[in-house]
mmCIF file of C-alpha atoms and ligand atoms in Angstrom:
data_model
loop_
_atom_site.group_PDB
_atom_site.id
_atom_site.type_symbol
_atom_site.label_atom_id
_atom_site.label_comp_id
_atom_site.label_asym_id
_atom_site.label_seq_id
_atom_site.Cartn_x
_atom_site.Cartn_y
_atom_site.Cartn_z
ATOM 1 C CA MET A 1 -6.722 37.388 -5.808
ATOM 2 C CA ARG A 2 -7.484 33.621 -6.369
ATOM 3 C CA ALA A 3 -5.389 30.735 -4.696
ATOM 4 C CA LEU A 4 -5.532 27.076 -5.468
ATOM 5 C CA LEU A 5 -4.502 25.055 -2.642
ATOM 6 C CA PHE A 6 -3.638 21.346 -3.059
ATOM 7 C CA ASP A 7 -3.247 18.506 -0.772
ATOM 8 C CA SER A 8 -4.106 14.735 -0.678
ATOM 9 C CA GLY A 9 -6.669 15.333 1.802
ATOM 10 C CA VAL A 10 -7.634 17.864 4.545
ATOM 11 C CA GLY A 11 -3.983 18.780 5.581
ATOM 12 C CA GLY A 12 -4.384 21.674 3.213
ATOM 13 C CA LEU A 13 -6.572 23.137 5.872
ATOM 14 C CA SER A 14 -3.800 23.955 8.065
ATOM 15 C CA ILE A 15 -2.352 26.234 5.335
ATOM 16 C CA LEU A 16 -5.723 27.657 4.848
ATOM 17 C CA GLY A 17 -5.973 28.413 8.486
ATOM 18 C CA ALA A 18 -2.760 30.260 8.300
ATOM 19 C CA LEU A 19 -4.003 32.236 5.020
ATOM 20 C CA ALA A 20 -7.033 33.180 7.181
ATOM 21 C CA ARG A 21 -4.985 34.066 10.307
ATOM 22 C CA ALA A 22 -2.801 36.507 8.002
ATOM 23 C CA GLU A 23 -6.048 38.062 6.837
ATOM 24 C CA LEU A 24 -5.217 38.188 3.168
ATOM 25 C CA ASP A 25 -7.926 39.410 0.900
ATOM 26 C CA LEU A 26 -7.882 36.120 -1.053
ATOM 27 C CA THR A 27 -10.394 33.754 -2.488
ATOM 28 C CA CYS A 28 -9.169 30.287 -2.071
ATOM 29 C CA ASP A 29 -10.260 27.069 -3.990
ATOM 30 C CA PHE A 30 -9.058 23.656 -2.635
ATOM 31 C CA VAL A 31 -8.390 20.406 -4.237
ATOM 32 C CA ALA A 32 -7.904 17.176 -2.125
ATOM 33 C CA ASP A 33 -6.896 14.012 -3.954
ATOM 34 C CA SER A 34 -8.771 11.847 -1.567
ATOM 35 C CA ALA A 35 -8.703 8.906 -3.620
ATOM 36 C CA TRP A 36 -5.145 8.377 -3.283
ATOM 37 C CA LEU A 37 -4.868 9.382 0.106
ATOM 38 C CA PRO A 38 -2.334 8.711 2.041
ATOM 39 C CA TYR A 39 0.391 9.984 -0.359
ATOM 40 C CA GLY A 40 3.066 8.681 1.994
ATOM 41 C CA ASP A 41 3.030 5.145 0.904
ATOM 42 C CA LYS A 42 2.681 5.788 -2.802
ATOM 43 C CA PRO A 43 5.385 5.152 -5.442
ATOM 44 C CA ALA A 44 7.144 8.572 -6.212
ATOM 45 C CA ALA A 45 6.981 8.452 -10.092
ATOM 46 C CA ALA A 46 3.334 7.753 -10.157
ATOM 47 C CA LEU A 47 2.712 10.174 -7.522
ATOM 48 C CA SER A 48 4.447 13.204 -9.353
ATOM 49 C CA ALA A 49 2.816 12.436 -12.602
ATOM 50 C CA ARG A 50 -0.664 12.253 -10.759
ATOM 51 C CA VAL A 51 0.111 15.302 -8.820
ATOM 52 C CA THR A 52 0.989 17.309 -11.859
ATOM 53 C CA ALA A 53 -2.117 16.122 -13.880
ATOM 54 C CA ILE A 54 -4.586 17.015 -11.248
ATOM 55 C CA VAL A 55 -3.076 20.503 -10.195
ATOM 56 C CA GLN A 56 -2.671 21.358 -13.972
ATOM 57 C CA ALA A 57 -6.300 20.346 -14.392
ATOM 58 C CA ALA A 58 -7.511 22.322 -11.621
ATOM 59 C CA ALA A 59 -5.438 25.370 -12.495
ATOM 60 C CA GLN A 60 -6.692 25.593 -16.112
ATOM 61 C CA ALA A 61 -10.458 25.185 -15.037
ATOM 62 C CA TRP A 62 -10.192 27.855 -12.092
ATOM 63 C CA GLU A 63 -7.555 30.029 -13.296
ATOM 64 C CA PRO A 64 -5.754 30.858 -9.968
ATOM 65 C CA SER A 65 -3.388 33.742 -9.594
ATOM 66 C CA VAL A 66 -0.989 31.525 -7.399
ATOM 67 C CA VAL A 67 -0.862 27.644 -6.677
ATOM 68 C CA ILE A 68 -0.020 26.455 -3.268
ATOM 69 C CA LEU A 69 1.226 22.911 -3.120
ATOM 70 C CA ALA A 70 -0.036 22.445 0.612
ATOM 71 C CA CYS A 71 1.462 18.893 0.736
ATOM 72 C CA ASN A 72 5.060 18.132 1.789
ATOM 73 C CA THR A 73 4.862 14.656 0.244
ATOM 74 C CA ALA A 74 3.907 16.186 -3.284
ATOM 75 C CA SER A 75 6.121 19.084 -3.022
ATOM 76 C CA THR A 76 9.320 16.978 -2.138
ATOM 77 C CA ILE A 77 8.633 14.927 -5.214
ATOM 78 C CA ALA A 78 6.709 17.017 -7.783
ATOM 79 C CA LEU A 79 7.639 20.585 -7.422
ATOM 80 C CA ASP A 80 9.704 20.971 -10.744
ATOM 81 C CA ALA A 81 7.163 18.878 -12.582
ATOM 82 C CA VAL A 82 4.319 21.193 -11.274
ATOM 83 C CA ARG A 83 6.323 24.546 -12.139
ATOM 84 C CA ALA A 84 7.130 23.293 -15.312
ATOM 85 C CA VAL A 85 3.491 23.022 -16.710
ATOM 86 C CA LEU A 86 2.010 26.005 -14.800
ATOM 87 C CA PRO A 87 1.992 29.679 -16.179
ATOM 88 C CA MET A 88 1.242 31.194 -12.620
ATOM 89 C CA PRO A 89 3.623 31.123 -9.439
ATOM 90 C CA VAL A 90 3.799 28.157 -7.493
ATOM 91 C CA VAL A 91 4.222 28.283 -3.512
ATOM 92 C CA VAL A 92 5.310 25.108 -1.998
ATOM 93 C CA VAL A 93 5.291 23.780 1.389
ATOM 94 C CA VAL A 94 8.412 21.962 2.323
ATOM 95 C CA PRO A 95 9.694 20.376 5.499
ATOM 96 C CA PRO A 96 10.075 23.257 8.008
ATOM 97 C CA ILE A 97 13.852 21.810 8.897
ATOM 98 C CA LYS A 98 15.448 25.594 8.599
ATOM 99 C CA PRO A 99 13.343 26.972 11.446
ATOM 100 C CA ALA A 100 13.511 23.896 13.518
ATOM 101 C CA ALA A 101 17.281 23.898 13.150
ATOM 102 C CA GLU A 102 17.454 27.755 14.159
ATOM 103 C CA ARG A 103 15.064 27.205 17.120
ATOM 104 C CA THR A 104 16.843 24.226 18.852
ATOM 105 C CA ARG A 105 19.138 24.732 21.766
ATOM 106 C CA SER A 106 19.938 21.173 22.520
ATOM 107 C CA GLY A 107 20.953 20.520 18.698
ATOM 108 C CA VAL A 108 18.561 17.647 18.608
ATOM 109 C CA ILE A 109 15.542 18.028 16.349
ATOM 110 C CA GLY A 110 12.728 15.817 15.389
ATOM 111 C CA LEU A 111 11.289 15.556 11.966
ATOM 112 C CA LEU A 112 7.772 14.245 11.848
ATOM 113 C CA ALA A 113 6.523 13.694 8.249
ATOM 114 C CA THR A 114 5.054 10.796 6.111
ATOM 115 C CA PRO A 115 7.272 7.892 5.424
ATOM 116 C CA ALA A 116 7.740 9.160 1.933
ATOM 117 C CA THR A 117 8.806 12.674 2.817
ATOM 118 C CA ILE A 118 11.279 11.380 5.458
ATOM 119 C CA ALA A 119 13.016 9.147 2.808
ATOM 120 C CA ARG A 120 13.251 11.913 -0.073
ATOM 121 C CA PRO A 121 16.659 13.187 -1.395
ATOM 122 C CA PHE A 122 15.045 16.721 -1.335
ATOM 123 C CA THR A 123 14.322 16.386 2.552
ATOM 124 C CA GLN A 124 18.122 15.066 3.185
ATOM 125 C CA GLY A 125 19.217 18.255 0.952
ATOM 126 C CA LEU A 126 17.362 20.399 3.425
ATOM 127 C CA ILE A 127 18.990 18.687 6.320
ATOM 128 C CA ASP A 128 22.272 19.098 4.593
ATOM 129 C CA GLN A 129 22.046 22.465 3.864
ATOM 130 C CA PHE A 130 20.257 23.868 7.163
ATOM 131 C CA ALA A 131 20.344 21.393 9.905
ATOM 132 C CA ALA A 132 24.012 19.674 9.218
ATOM 133 C CA HIS A 133 24.755 20.618 12.779
ATOM 134 C CA CYS A 134 21.997 19.050 13.945
ATOM 135 C CA ARG A 135 20.949 15.513 15.292
ATOM 136 C CA VAL A 136 17.701 14.593 13.356
ATOM 137 C CA ILE A 137 15.368 12.094 14.630
ATOM 138 C CA ARG A 138 13.202 11.169 11.749
ATOM 139 C CA VAL A 139 9.708 9.849 12.218
ATOM 140 C CA GLY A 140 7.471 8.728 9.336
ATOM 141 C CA SER A 141 3.801 7.910 10.124
ATOM 142 C CA ALA A 142 0.948 7.322 7.357
ATOM 143 C CA GLU A 143 -1.169 6.327 10.496
ATOM 144 C CA LEU A 144 -1.035 9.742 11.971
ATOM 145 C CA VAL A 145 -2.416 11.201 8.538
ATOM 146 C CA GLN A 146 -5.371 8.934 8.964
ATOM 147 C CA VAL A 147 -6.086 10.118 12.624
ATOM 148 C CA VAL A 148 -6.144 13.763 11.290
ATOM 149 C CA GLU A 149 -8.513 12.689 8.652
ATOM 150 C CA ALA A 150 -10.777 10.911 11.395
ATOM 151 C CA LYS A 151 -10.515 13.945 13.611
ATOM 152 C CA LEU A 152 -11.887 16.150 11.003
ATOM 153 C CA ARG A 153 -14.808 13.871 9.950
ATOM 154 C CA GLY A 154 -15.801 13.996 13.607
ATOM 155 C CA ALA A 155 -14.435 10.724 14.424
ATOM 156 C CA ALA A 156 -12.592 9.288 17.523
ATOM 157 C CA ILE A 157 -9.046 10.284 17.923
ATOM 158 C CA ASP A 158 -6.947 7.197 17.979
ATOM 159 C CA HIS A 159 -4.326 8.134 20.904
ATOM 160 C CA GLY A 160 -2.532 4.879 20.501
ATOM 161 C CA VAL A 161 -1.095 6.062 17.260
ATOM 162 C CA VAL A 162 -0.681 9.638 18.719
ATOM 163 C CA GLY A 163 1.320 7.961 21.781
ATOM 164 C CA ALA A 164 3.487 5.614 19.432
ATOM 165 C CA VAL A 165 4.499 8.579 17.507
ATOM 166 C CA ILE A 166 5.649 10.481 20.390
ATOM 167 C CA ALA A 167 7.524 7.446 21.854
ATOM 168 C CA ARG A 168 9.321 7.456 18.545
ATOM 169 C CA LEU A 169 10.422 10.912 18.800
ATOM 170 C CA PHE A 170 11.378 11.139 22.701
ATOM 171 C CA ASP A 171 12.052 7.534 23.713
ATOM 172 C CA GLY A 172 15.086 6.813 21.278
ATOM 173 C CA PRO A 173 18.814 7.840 21.367
ATOM 174 C CA ASP A 174 18.908 11.532 22.299
ATOM 175 C CA GLY A 175 15.391 11.832 22.486
ATOM 176 C CA GLU A 176 15.776 13.190 26.088
ATOM 177 C CA LYS A 177 17.307 16.241 24.446
ATOM 178 C CA LEU A 178 14.801 16.865 21.727
ATOM 179 C CA ASP A 179 13.613 20.677 22.004
ATOM 180 C CA ALA A 180 11.981 21.302 18.660
ATOM 181 C CA VAL A 181 10.106 19.101 16.153
ATOM 182 C CA ALA A 182 9.491 20.103 12.283
ATOM 183 C CA LEU A 183 5.735 19.212 11.649
ATOM 184 C CA ALA A 184 6.558 18.239 7.815
ATOM 185 C CA CYS A 185 3.018 17.042 6.904
ATOM 186 C CA THR A 186 0.266 19.564 6.634
ATOM 187 C CA HIS A 187 -2.324 17.175 8.363
ATOM 188 C CA PHE A 188 -0.099 17.325 11.554
ATOM 189 C CA PRO A 189 -0.780 20.883 12.696
ATOM 190 C CA LEU A 190 -4.367 19.980 12.850
ATOM 191 C CA LEU A 191 -3.173 17.463 15.867
ATOM 192 C CA ARG A 192 -0.938 19.930 17.545
ATOM 193 C CA ASP A 193 -2.927 19.901 20.777
ATOM 194 C CA GLU A 194 -3.020 16.176 21.019
ATOM 195 C CA LEU A 195 0.696 15.881 20.159
ATOM 196 C CA GLU A 196 1.654 18.247 22.668
ATOM 197 C CA ALA A 197 -0.637 16.602 25.316
ATOM 198 C CA ALA A 198 0.798 13.425 24.637
ATOM 199 C CA ALA A 199 4.680 14.728 24.795
ATOM 200 C CA PRO A 200 6.647 14.310 27.997
ATOM 201 C CA ARG A 201 7.491 18.093 28.345
ATOM 202 C CA PRO A 202 6.672 21.266 26.429
ATOM 203 C CA ILE A 203 8.949 21.632 23.353
ATOM 204 C CA ALA A 204 8.572 23.670 20.034
ATOM 205 C CA TRP A 205 6.431 22.433 17.564
ATOM 206 C CA ILE A 206 7.109 24.024 14.026
ATOM 207 C CA ASP A 207 4.989 24.027 11.170
ATOM 208 C CA SER A 208 5.184 25.811 7.718
ATOM 209 C CA GLY A 209 1.710 27.812 7.864
ATOM 210 C CA ASP A 210 2.772 31.116 8.761
ATOM 211 C CA ALA A 211 5.870 31.386 6.359
ATOM 212 C CA ILE A 212 3.496 29.950 3.587
ATOM 213 C CA ALA A 213 1.020 32.987 4.516
ATOM 214 C CA ARG A 214 3.785 35.501 4.194
ATOM 215 C CA ARG A 215 5.112 34.047 0.823
ATOM 216 C CA VAL A 216 1.584 34.028 -0.530
ATOM 217 C CA GLY A 217 1.203 37.916 0.652
ATOM 218 C CA VAL A 218 4.547 38.488 -1.208
ATOM 219 C CA VAL A 219 3.698 36.470 -4.459
ATOM 220 C CA CYS A 220 0.096 38.226 -4.702
ATOM 221 C CA ALA A 221 1.199 41.602 -3.539
ATOM 222 C CA LEU A 222 -1.247 41.549 -0.615
ATOM 223 C CA ALA A 223 -0.339 43.091 2.824
ATOM 224 C CA SER A 224 -1.110 41.117 5.981
ATOM 225 C CA HIS A 225 -4.671 42.204 7.294
ATOM 226 C CA SER A 226 -5.636 43.341 3.892
ATOM 227 C CA GLY A 227 -8.915 41.682 3.957
ATOM 228 C CA ALA A 228 -10.375 38.079 4.532
ATOM 229 C CA VAL A 229 -9.703 34.810 3.195
ATOM 230 C CA ARG A 230 -12.882 33.464 1.485
ATOM 231 C CA LEU A 231 -13.281 29.610 0.409
ATOM 232 C CA GLY A 232 -14.371 29.232 -3.012
ATOM 233 C CA ARG A 233 -14.470 25.631 -4.769
ATOM 234 C CA VAL A 234 -13.496 22.415 -3.349
ATOM 235 C CA GLY A 235 -12.628 19.563 -5.732
ATOM 236 C CA PHE A 236 -11.948 15.961 -4.525
ATOM 237 C CA THR A 237 -11.156 12.699 -6.040
ATOM 238 C CA GLY A 238 -12.315 10.235 -3.555
ATOM 239 C CA ASN A 239 -15.202 9.520 -1.407
ATOM 240 C CA ALA A 240 -17.715 12.291 -1.472
ATOM 241 C CA ALA A 241 -19.344 11.648 1.979
ATOM 242 C CA ALA A 242 -15.803 11.617 3.573
ATOM 243 C CA ILE A 243 -14.726 14.979 2.184
ATOM 244 C CA ARG A 244 -18.129 16.730 2.727
ATOM 245 C CA ALA A 245 -18.130 15.638 6.292
ATOM 246 C CA ALA A 246 -14.629 17.018 6.861
ATOM 247 C CA PHE A 247 -15.515 20.289 5.334
ATOM 248 C CA GLY A 248 -19.247 20.152 6.522
ATOM 249 C CA ALA A 249 -18.620 19.222 10.348
ATOM 250 C CA VAL A 250 -15.282 20.219 11.951
ATOM 251 C CA GLY A 251 -13.992 21.987 8.984
ATOM 252 C CA PHE A 252 -16.847 24.499 8.565
ATOM 253 C CA GLN A 253 -16.664 25.007 12.450
ATOM 254 C CA THR A 254 -12.773 25.458 12.410
ATOM 255 C CA PHE A 255 -13.016 27.604 9.648
ATOM 256 C CA ALA A 256 -16.290 29.501 10.287
ATOM 257 C CA PRO A 257 -14.959 32.892 9.688
ATOM 258 C CA ILE A 258 -13.893 32.091 6.370
ATOM 259 C CA LEU A 259 -17.090 30.177 5.640
ATOM 260 C CA GLU A 260 -19.508 32.626 6.844
ATOM 261 C CA ASP A 261 -18.882 34.913 3.493
ATOM 262 C CA ALA A 262 -18.832 31.517 1.360
ATOM 263 C CA ALA A 263 -21.336 32.668 -1.070
ATOM 264 C CA GLY A 264 -19.668 31.079 -3.884
ATOM 265 C CA PHE A 265 -18.908 27.770 -1.973
ATOM 266 C CA ARG A 266 -19.097 24.611 -4.153
ATOM 267 C CA ILE A 267 -18.048 21.234 -3.580
ATOM 268 C CA ALA A 268 -17.625 18.734 -6.476
ATOM 269 C CA PRO A 269 -15.821 15.860 -7.569
ATOM 270 C CA MET A 270 -12.705 16.340 -10.038
ATOM 271 C CA ALA A 271 -13.829 14.992 -13.236
ATOM 272 C CA GLY A 272 -11.487 12.239 -14.757
ATOM 273 C CA PHE A 273 -9.693 11.382 -11.619
ATOM 274 C CA GLY A 274 -11.418 8.485 -10.315
ATOM 275 C CA ALA A 275 -14.003 10.227 -7.908
ATOM 276 C CA ALA A 276 -16.305 7.859 -6.236
HETATM 277 N N1 DGL J 1 -0.499 16.433 3.988
HETATM 278 C C1 DGL J 1 0.383 15.740 3.234
HETATM 279 C C2 DGL J 1 1.759 16.320 3.342
HETATM 280 O O1 DGL J 1 2.005 17.418 3.906
HETATM 281 C C3 DGL J 1 0.490 14.150 3.077
HETATM 282 C C4 DGL J 1 -0.458 13.447 3.637
HETATM 283 C C5 DGL J 1 -0.553 12.032 3.103
HETATM 284 O O2 DGL J 1 0.374 11.113 3.284
HETATM 285 O O3 DGL J 1 -1.392 11.714 2.154
HETATM 286 O O4 DGL J 1 2.775 15.545 3.374
#
């Protein structure tokens, strides 16, 4: 079985990590649209068209059994368009509002995402459906995405940005009751330790990784602990040095168990999408 993961950048690695923890017998290819990162400040229509075109091109070239849209900002705008052009199943990461609403005791949850995801009608639909009984503190940050990209390049973490995000979650109205935060950007679980350390008290930080791993297992008819995840091809559209550094430095170490067995590992620009 072969999966194709798509994200604007290294955020998809949080989903890859969840697949690895689930020990699915799966080869994973990865495409990062790093030329357009961050997605969170791009116009919706152009973003939808671009995501659809890149995912379609990669799926045609690599013929995965399943495509994983490992990007909330892409899923919440391009889900239907991507599904319409692909013959294989598409598993999408969407804001984990339902599990956050189930977890809270106080009825106050946080939604931490990109500015685009915060504002999408799709996201509002999830809130209406699953968290109508909750007060939702919405915090959109494109800067936090860049902090994660820097972290995975091995660069210093901007703790000022992390602190500002924590302040927006906890210091506003009802912030003192906040007890669960939905991490609705796949980059943010990769910064979980820093978010936890900056928070004024322990709360539940909820991401989509394990749920996506379970869903991929069902779609591919793979039991958990059926084998190991292997990393196959990595495509990117932006700066070669940055994506190589992410996979080659912290990425390689973080996902060493996957990469140990990466005989087929190749990293190359996606032709036709403005690679640097
Ligand atoms: N990782 C993406 C997400 O889940 C977005 C990052 C970006 O803004 O490019 O929303």
